[in-house]
Structures are given as structure tokens and as C-alpha cells.
C-alpha positions as a Markdown table, in Angstrom:
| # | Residue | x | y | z |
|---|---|---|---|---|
| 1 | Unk | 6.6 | -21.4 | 11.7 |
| 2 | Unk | 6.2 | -21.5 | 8.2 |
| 3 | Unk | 4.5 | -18.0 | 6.5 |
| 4 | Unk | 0.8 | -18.6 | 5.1 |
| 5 | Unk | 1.3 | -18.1 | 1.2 |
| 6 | Unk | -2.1 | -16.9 | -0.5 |
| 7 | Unk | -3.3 | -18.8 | -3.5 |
| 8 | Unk | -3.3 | -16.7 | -6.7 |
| 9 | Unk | -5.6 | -16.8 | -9.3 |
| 10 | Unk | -3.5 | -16.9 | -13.0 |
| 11 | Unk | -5.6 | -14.0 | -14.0 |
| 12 | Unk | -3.9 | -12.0 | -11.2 |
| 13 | Unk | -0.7 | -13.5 | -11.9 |
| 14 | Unk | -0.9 | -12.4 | -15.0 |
| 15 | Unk | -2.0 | -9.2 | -14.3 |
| 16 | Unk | 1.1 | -8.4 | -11.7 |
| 17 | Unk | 3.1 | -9.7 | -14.4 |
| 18 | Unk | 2.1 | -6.9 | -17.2 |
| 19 | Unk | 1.9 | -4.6 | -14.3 |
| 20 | Unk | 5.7 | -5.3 | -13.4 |
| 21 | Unk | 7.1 | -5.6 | -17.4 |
| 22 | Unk | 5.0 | -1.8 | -18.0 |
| 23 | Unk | 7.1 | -0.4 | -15.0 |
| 24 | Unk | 10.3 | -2.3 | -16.1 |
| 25 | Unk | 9.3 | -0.8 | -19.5 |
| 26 | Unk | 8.8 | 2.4 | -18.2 |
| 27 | Unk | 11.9 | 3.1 | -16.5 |
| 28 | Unk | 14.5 | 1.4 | -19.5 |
| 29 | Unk | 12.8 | 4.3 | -22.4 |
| 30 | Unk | 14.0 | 6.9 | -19.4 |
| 31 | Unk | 17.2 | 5.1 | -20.2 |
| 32 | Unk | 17.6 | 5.4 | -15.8 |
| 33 | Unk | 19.6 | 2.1 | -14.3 |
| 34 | Unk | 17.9 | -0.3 | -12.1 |
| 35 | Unk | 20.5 | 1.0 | -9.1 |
| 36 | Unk | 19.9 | 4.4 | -9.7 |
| 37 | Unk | 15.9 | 3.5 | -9.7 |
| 38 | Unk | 15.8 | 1.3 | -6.5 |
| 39 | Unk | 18.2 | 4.3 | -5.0 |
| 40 | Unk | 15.0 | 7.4 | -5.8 |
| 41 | Unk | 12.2 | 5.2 | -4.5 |
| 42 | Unk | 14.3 | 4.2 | -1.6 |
| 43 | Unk | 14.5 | 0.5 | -2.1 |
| 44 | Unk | 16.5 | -2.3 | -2.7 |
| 45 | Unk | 17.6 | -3.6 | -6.2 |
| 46 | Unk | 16.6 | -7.1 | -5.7 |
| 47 | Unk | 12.9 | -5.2 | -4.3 |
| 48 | Unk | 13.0 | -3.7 | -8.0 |
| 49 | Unk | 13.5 | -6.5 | -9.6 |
| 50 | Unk | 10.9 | -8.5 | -7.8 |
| 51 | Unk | 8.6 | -5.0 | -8.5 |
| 52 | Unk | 9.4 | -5.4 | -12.4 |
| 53 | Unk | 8.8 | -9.4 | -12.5 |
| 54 | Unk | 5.8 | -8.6 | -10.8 |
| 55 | Unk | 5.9 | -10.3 | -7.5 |
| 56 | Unk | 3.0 | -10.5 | -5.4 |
| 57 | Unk | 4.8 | -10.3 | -2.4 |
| 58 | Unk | 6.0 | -6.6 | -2.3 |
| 59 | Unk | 4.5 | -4.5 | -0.9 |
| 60 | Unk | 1.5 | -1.8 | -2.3 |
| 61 | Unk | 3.6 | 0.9 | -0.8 |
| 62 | Unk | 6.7 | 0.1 | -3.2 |
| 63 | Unk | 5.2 | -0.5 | -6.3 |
| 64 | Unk | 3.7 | 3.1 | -5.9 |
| 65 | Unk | 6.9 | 4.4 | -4.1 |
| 66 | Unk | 8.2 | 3.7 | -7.6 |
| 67 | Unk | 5.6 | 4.9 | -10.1 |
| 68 | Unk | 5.8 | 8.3 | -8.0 |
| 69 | Unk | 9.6 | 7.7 | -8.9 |
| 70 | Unk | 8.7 | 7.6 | -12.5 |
| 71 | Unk | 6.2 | 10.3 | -12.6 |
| 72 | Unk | 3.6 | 8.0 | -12.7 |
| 73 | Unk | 2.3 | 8.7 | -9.5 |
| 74 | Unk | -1.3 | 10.0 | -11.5 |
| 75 | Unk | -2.0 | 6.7 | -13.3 |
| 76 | Unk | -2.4 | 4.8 | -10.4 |
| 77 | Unk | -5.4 | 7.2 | -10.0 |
| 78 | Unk | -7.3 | 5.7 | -12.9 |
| 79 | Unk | -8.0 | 2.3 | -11.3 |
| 80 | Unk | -11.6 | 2.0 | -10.5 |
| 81 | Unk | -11.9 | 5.8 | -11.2 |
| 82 | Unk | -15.8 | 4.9 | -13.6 |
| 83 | Unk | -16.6 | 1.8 | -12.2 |
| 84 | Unk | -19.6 | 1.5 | -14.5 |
| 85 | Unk | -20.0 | -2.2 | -13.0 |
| 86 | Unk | -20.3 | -0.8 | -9.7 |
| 87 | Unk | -23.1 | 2.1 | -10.3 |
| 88 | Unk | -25.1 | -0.5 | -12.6 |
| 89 | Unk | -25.6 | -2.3 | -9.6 |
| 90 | Unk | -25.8 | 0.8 | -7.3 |
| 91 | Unk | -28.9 | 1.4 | -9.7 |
| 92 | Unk | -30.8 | -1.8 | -9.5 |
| 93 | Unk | -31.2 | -1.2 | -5.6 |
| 94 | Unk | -32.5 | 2.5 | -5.9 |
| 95 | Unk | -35.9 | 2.3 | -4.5 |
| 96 | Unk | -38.5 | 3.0 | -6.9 |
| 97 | Unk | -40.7 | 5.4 | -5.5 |
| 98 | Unk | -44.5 | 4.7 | -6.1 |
| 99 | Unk | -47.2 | 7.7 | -6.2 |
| 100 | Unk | -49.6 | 8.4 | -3.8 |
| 101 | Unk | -53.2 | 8.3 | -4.6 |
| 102 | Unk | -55.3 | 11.2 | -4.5 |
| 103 | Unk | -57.5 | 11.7 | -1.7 |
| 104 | Unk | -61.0 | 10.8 | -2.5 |
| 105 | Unk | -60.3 | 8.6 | -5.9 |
| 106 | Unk | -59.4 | 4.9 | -5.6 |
């Protein structure tokens, strides 16, 4: 049986692809070799290479397995962290509350 490949946008493509050249990026100005690399995060060098070209197909776990690797671990906690998107439209469905009339006026 064949294995279901999911259809990428090239915006995501893309974005994997800067993702993978920062890390790549990352680990050559700590001057560490890509062995030495795929040995701390406890992967294989072809799995680091496919990390640093961005692959889609590795695993969230590795890509983050190596970030901690780096000391990166803390940028990864950026993503989504002020989603101002997300509370704009958190906002619109806020009830708007109305106020009750006095007793005895219209």
C-alpha cells in the first residue's frame, strides 16, 4: 500500500524551507558539525539534513528535539504567543449586554 502524501500549500513550503535554512543557519555560526548535531538531539544525519532542507515529513518532535539542542528551545514559544487575529474575533462574539429599564418608566 502506498502512504497518503498530503498536499502542501507553497506558502507552507516555503515557510518549512526558511524554518529549515534558520536552523541549518543556526547550528554552522556555533561552528557544531552536522554529526555531532544529529548525535545531541539523538537523531540521524540524513533526519538533519531533511530537518535543515525543511522537509515536511519529519517529525514535530525532531525539529524541536533540535532547537532544544541549540538552545532554542524558548523561541518555539513565540508562535501564536499574541494572536491579535484570534482575540479580534474573540471580541466580535462578546455579547453586548443591553440595560434594563427602570421599573415604572417605558
Amino acid at each position: 500500500m502506498g502512504q497518503n502524501k498530503t498536499a502542501l500549500f507553497p506558502k507552507t513550503v516555503s515557510i518549512l524551507e526558511t524554518f529549515g535554512e534558520n536552523i541549518r543557519l543556526a547550528r554552522l555560526r556555533r561552528n557544531i558539525s552536522s554529526s555531532l548535531q544529529a548525535e545531541r538531539a539523538g537523531i540521524s544525519r540524513p533526519t538533519l539534513t531533511m530537518i535543515e532542507k525543511g522537509s515536511p515529513t519529519v517529525s514535530l518532535g525532531s525539529y524541536v528535539q533540535v532547537l532544544v539542542t541549540l538552545g532554542m528551545e524558548k523561541d518555539l514559544l513565540k508562535v501564536a504567543a499574541d494572536d491579535e487575529l484570534g482575540r479580534k474575533l474573540q471580541d466580535l462574539k462578546l455579547p453586548v449586554r443591553q440595560r434594563a429599564t427602570l421599573k415604572g418608566k417605558p
